Short mmCIF file of C-alpha atoms in Angstrom, two decimals:
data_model
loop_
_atom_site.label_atom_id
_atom_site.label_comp_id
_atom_site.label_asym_id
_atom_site.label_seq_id
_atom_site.Cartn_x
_atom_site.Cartn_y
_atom_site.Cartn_z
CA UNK A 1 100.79 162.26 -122.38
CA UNK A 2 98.75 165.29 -123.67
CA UNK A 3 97.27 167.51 -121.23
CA UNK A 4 94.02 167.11 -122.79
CA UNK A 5 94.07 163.30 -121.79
CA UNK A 6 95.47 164.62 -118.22
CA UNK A 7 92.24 166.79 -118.06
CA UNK A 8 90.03 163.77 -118.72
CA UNK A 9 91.35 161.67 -116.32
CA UNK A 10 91.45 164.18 -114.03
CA UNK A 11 87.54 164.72 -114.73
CA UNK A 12 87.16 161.07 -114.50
CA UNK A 13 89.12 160.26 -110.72
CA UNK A 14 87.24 163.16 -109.46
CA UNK A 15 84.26 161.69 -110.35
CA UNK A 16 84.76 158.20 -108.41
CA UNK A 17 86.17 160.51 -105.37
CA UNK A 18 82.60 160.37 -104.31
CA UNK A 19 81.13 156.65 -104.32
CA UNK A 20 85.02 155.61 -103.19
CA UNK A 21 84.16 158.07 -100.02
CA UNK A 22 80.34 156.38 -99.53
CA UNK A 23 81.91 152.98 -99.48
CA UNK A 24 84.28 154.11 -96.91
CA UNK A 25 81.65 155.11 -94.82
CA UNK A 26 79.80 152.32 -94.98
CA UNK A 27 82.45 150.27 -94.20
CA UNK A 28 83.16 152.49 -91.00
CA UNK A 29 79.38 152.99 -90.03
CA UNK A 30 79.94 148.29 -89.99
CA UNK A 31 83.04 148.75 -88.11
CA UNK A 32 81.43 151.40 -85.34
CA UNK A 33 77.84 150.07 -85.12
CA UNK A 34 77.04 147.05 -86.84
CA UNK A 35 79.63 145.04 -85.10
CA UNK A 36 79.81 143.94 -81.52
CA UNK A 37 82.17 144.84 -78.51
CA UNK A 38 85.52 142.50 -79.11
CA UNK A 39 85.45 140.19 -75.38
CA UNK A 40 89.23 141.38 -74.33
CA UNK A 41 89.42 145.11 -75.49
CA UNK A 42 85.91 146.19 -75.30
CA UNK A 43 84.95 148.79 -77.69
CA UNK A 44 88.25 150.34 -78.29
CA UNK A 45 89.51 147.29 -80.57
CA UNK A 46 87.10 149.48 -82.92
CA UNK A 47 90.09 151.08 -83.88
CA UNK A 48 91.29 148.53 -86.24
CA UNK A 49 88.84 149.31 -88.42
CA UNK A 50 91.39 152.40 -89.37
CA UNK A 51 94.44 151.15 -88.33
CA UNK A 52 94.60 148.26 -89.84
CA UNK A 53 93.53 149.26 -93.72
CA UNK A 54 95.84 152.53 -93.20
CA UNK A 55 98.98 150.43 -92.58
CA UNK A 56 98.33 148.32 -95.25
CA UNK A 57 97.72 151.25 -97.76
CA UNK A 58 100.77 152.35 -96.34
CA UNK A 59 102.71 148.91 -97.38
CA UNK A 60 101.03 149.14 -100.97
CA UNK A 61 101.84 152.16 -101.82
CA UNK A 62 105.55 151.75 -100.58
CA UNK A 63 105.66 148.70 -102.51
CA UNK A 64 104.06 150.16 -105.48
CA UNK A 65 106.60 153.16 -105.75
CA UNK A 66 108.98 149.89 -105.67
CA UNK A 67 108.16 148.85 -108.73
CA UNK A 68 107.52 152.02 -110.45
CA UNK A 69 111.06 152.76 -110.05
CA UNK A 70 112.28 149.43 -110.86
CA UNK A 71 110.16 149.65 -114.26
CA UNK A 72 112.19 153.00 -114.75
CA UNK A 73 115.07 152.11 -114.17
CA UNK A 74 114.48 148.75 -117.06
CA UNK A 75 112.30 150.33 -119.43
CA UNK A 76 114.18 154.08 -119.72
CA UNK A 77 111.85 154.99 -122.24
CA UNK A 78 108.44 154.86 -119.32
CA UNK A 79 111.42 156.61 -116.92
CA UNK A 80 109.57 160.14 -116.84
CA UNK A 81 106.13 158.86 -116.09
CA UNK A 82 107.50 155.80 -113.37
CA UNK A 83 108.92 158.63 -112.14
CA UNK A 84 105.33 160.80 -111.47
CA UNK A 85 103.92 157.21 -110.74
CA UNK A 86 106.13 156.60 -107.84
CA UNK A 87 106.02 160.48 -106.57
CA UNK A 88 102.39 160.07 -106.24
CA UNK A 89 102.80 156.33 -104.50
CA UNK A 90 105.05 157.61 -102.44
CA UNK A 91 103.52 160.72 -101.26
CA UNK A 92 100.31 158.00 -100.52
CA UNK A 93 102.96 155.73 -98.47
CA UNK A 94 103.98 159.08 -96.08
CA UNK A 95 100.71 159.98 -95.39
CA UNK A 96 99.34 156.68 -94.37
CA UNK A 97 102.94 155.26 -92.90
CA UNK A 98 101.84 158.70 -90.64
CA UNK A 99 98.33 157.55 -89.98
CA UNK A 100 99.14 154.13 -89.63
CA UNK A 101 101.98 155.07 -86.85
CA UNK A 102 99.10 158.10 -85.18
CA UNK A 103 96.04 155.35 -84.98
CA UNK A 104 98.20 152.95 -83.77
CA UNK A 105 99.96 154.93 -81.06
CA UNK A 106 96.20 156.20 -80.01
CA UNK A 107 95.24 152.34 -79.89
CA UNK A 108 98.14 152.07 -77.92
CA UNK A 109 97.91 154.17 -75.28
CA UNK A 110 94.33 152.18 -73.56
CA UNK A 111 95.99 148.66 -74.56
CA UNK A 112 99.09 148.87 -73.40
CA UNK A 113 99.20 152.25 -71.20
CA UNK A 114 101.46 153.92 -73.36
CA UNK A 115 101.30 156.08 -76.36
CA UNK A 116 104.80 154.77 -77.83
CA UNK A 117 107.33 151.91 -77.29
CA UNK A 118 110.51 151.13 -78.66
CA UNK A 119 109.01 148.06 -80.19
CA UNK A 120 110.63 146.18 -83.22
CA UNK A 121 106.61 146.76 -84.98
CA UNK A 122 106.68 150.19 -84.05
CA UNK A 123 110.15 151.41 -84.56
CA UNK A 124 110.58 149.62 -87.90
CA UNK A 125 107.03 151.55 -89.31
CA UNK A 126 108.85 154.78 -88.06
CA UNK A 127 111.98 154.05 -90.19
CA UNK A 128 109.56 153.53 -93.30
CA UNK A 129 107.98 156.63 -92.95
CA UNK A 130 111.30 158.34 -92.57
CA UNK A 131 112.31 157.01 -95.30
CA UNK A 132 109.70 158.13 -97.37
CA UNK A 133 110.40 161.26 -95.56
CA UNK A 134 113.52 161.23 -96.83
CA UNK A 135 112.74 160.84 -100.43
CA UNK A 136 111.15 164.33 -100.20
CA UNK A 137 113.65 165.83 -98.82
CA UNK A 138 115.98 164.85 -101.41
CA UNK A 139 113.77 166.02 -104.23
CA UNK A 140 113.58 169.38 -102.84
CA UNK A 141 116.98 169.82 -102.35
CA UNK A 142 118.11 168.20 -105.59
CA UNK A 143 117.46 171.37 -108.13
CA UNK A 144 118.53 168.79 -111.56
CA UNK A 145 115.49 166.90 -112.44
CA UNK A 146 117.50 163.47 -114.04
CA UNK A 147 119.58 163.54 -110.60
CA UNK A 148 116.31 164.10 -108.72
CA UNK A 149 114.42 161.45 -110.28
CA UNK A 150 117.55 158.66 -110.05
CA UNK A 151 117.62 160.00 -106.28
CA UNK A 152 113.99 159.53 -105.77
CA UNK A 153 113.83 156.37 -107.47
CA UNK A 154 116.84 154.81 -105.03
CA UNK A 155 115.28 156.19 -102.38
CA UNK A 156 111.40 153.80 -103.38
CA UNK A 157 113.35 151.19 -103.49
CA UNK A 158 114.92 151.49 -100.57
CA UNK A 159 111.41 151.91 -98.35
CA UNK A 160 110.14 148.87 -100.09
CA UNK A 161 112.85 147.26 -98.37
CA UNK A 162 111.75 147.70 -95.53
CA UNK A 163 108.19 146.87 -95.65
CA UNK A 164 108.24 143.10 -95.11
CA UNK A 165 110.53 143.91 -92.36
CA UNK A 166 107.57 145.81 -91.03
CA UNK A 167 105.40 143.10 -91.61
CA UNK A 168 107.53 140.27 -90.02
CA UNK A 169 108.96 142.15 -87.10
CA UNK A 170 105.92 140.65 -84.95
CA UNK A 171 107.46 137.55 -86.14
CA UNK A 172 111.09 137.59 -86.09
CA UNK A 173 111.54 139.36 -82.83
CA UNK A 174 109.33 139.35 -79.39
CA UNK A 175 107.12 141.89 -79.83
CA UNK A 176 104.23 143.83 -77.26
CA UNK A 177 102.23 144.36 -81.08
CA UNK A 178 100.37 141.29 -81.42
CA UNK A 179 101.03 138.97 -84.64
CA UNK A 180 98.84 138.62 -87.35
CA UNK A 181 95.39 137.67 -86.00
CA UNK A 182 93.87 136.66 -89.38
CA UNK A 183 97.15 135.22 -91.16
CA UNK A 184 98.23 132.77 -88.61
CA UNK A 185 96.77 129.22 -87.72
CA UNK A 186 94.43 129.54 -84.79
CA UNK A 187 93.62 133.12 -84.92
CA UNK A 188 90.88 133.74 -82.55
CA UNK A 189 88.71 136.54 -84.68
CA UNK A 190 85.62 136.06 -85.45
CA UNK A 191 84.52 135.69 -89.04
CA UNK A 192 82.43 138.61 -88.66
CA UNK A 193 85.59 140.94 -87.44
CA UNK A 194 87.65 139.31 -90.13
CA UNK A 195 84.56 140.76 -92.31
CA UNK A 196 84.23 144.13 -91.44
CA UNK A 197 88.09 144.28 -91.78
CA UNK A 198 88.35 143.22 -94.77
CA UNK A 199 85.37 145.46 -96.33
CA UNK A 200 87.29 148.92 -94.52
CA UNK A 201 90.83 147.56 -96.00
CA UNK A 202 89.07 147.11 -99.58
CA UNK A 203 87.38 150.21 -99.25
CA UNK A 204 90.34 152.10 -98.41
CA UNK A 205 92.66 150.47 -100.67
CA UNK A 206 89.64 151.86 -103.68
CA UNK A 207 89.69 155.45 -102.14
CA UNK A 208 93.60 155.83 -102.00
CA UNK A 209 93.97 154.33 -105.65
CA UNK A 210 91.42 157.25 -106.41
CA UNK A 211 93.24 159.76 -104.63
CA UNK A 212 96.96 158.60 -106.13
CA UNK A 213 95.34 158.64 -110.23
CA UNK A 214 94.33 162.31 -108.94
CA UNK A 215 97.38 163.14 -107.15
CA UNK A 216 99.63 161.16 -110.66
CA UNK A 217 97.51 163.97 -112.50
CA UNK A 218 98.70 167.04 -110.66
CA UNK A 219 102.24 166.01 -110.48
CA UNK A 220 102.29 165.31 -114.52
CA UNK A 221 100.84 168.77 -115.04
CA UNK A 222 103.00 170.34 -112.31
CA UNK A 223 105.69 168.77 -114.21
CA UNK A 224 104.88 169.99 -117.60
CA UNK A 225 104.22 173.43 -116.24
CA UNK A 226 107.68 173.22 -114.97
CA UNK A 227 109.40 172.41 -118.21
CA UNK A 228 107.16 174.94 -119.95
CA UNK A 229 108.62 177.49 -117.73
CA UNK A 230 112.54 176.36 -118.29
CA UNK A 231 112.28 176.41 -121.85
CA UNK A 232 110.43 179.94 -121.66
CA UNK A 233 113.47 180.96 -119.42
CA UNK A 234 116.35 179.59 -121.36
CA UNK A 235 114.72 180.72 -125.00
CA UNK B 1 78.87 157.15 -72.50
CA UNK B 2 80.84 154.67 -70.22
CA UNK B 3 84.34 154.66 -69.21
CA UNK B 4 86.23 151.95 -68.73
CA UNK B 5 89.83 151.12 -67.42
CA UNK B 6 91.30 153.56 -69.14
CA UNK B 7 91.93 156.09 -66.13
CA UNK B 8 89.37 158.67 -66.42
CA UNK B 9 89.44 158.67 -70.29
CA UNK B 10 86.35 157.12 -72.01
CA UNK B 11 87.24 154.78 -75.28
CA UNK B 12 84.88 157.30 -77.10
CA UNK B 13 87.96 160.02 -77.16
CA UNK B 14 90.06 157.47 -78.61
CA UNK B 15 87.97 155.58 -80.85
CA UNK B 16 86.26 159.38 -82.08
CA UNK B 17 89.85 160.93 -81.94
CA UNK B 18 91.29 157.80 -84.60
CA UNK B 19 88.29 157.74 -86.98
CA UNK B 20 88.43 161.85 -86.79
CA UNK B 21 91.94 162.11 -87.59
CA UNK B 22 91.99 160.02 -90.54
CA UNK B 23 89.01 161.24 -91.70
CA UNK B 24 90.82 164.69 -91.58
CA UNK B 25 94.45 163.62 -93.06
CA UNK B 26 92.51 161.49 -95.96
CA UNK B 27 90.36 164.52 -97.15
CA UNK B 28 93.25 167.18 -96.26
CA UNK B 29 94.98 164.75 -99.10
CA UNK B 30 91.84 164.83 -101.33
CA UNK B 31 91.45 168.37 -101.17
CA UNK B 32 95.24 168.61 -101.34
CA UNK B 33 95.75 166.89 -104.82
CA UNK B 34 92.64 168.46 -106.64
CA UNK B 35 93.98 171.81 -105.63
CA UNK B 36 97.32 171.14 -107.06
CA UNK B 37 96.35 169.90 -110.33
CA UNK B 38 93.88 172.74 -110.26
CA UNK B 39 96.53 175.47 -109.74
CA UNK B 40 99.17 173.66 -112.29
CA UNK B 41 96.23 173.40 -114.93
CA UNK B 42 95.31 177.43 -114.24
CA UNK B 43 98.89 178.33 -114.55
CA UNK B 44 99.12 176.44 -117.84
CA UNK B 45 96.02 178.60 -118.64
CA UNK B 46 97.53 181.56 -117.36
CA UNK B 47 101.14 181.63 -119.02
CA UNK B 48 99.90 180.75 -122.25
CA UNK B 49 101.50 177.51 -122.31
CA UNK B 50 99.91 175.04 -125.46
CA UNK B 51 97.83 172.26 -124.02
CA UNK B 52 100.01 169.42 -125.86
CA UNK B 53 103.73 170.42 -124.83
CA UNK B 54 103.90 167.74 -122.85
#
């Protein structure tokens, strides 16, 4: 892709940064004030409102680098851009596997009285986020860019793996995280919760597509200035 | 501001303290991918690299 396209879609994401961060607010100003007191939790159930559209950003993204790399690996003449594709995803999945594990341990700590437990929820979130941990790690230490990219590429796969083991953990084993309150027969959320939840998980799912188009740009140009300064070195 | 059965510790420090810190992370990554593509494009710029090598 020219740079000059690069530099108009750049223009253009930066553009929609703004309205994507309005409608985030207004979903959280819905979430904080609009919405009443949940009857078991009180006010601190407020917190899903974050916690909840983080960790599923976090599963997108994860899942998204998935099939970047898989479309790579088929289609070897896309390889090069799946590649930037699922660097950006991925970099998306760490940050909000992070904030999904933070917010949660910080709803946590007033629900159940502690700020961690070895729980099957909570440990298998940490092993996705150290797995996308671990696909950084590998492309810094991996100096040839084919061997990097194959590496990195492995490495998506493998977290996307593990995401509906995240999601079905509450399931498969006993768990202190609740199960799915608005996927399950008989959930006992109101419609308006359900709502709210829904307009914060849209809204956040719109501002991190923003922010990974912005972040695909930097990583394309990073890459070309890169190879720009290889060639320069071995002419 | 009420507290409630968490100890001594209103919900408003944990509900604030969520909502701040993903406010924080979220435009730490905003501000964080701008700026790269900003210094990659100025180094472009810079080196005298042609727009369309890529």
């Amino acid at each position: 892709m020219p740079q000059a396209h690069r530099d108009k879609t750049f223009s253009l994401w930066a553009k929609i940064l703004y309205p994507a961060i309005f409608i985030q607010l207004v979903g959280w100003y819905l979430g904080l004030f609009w919405i009443g007191a949940d009857k078991d939790q009180g006010e601190v159930f407020r917190i899903m409102f974050v916690h909840v559209p983080v960790a599923w950003c976090a599963f997108v993204w994860i899942l998204a680098a998935a099939v970047f790399a898989i479309i790579g690996f088929v289609r070897k003449s896309v390889f090069e851009q799946m590649d930037q594709n699922t660097h950006a995803a991925i970099d998306l999945g760490t940050v909000f596997g992070a904030l999904a594990l933070a917010t949660g341990s910080i709803w946590g700590r007033p629900t159940w009285g502690v700020w961690w437990d070895w729980d099957p929820r909570l440990t298998t979130t940490l092993v996705m986020f150290l797995i996308c941990c671990a696909y950084h790690v590998l492309r810094s230490f991996t100096p040839d860019v084919q061997a990097r990219r194959n590496a990195g590429q492995i490495v998506a796969i493998l977290a996307a793996v593990n995401v509906p083991i995240v999601y079905f953990s509450v399931n498969i084993w006993r768990s202190v995280h609740q199960p799915q309150t608005f996927v399950r027969k008989g959930g006992s959320a109101s419609p308006d919760i359900g709502l709210v939840l829904l307009v914060n998980t849209l809204a956040m799912l719109l501002l991190s597509f923003v922010i990974f188009k912005i972040r695909r740009v930097a990583v394309a140009t990073e890459e070309t200035l890169e190879a720009a300064r290889e060639g320069r070195n071995q002419a | 501001m009420s507290t409630s059965e968490f100890g001594n510790v209103s919900w408003v420090y944990f509900v604030a303290g969520a909502y701040v810190l993903v406010v924080v992370v979220l435009l730490g990554l905003a501000v964080n991918s701008l700026g790269r593509y900003r210094r990659a494009r100025q180094a472009l710029n810079d080196e005298g690299f042609s727009d369309d090598k890529s």
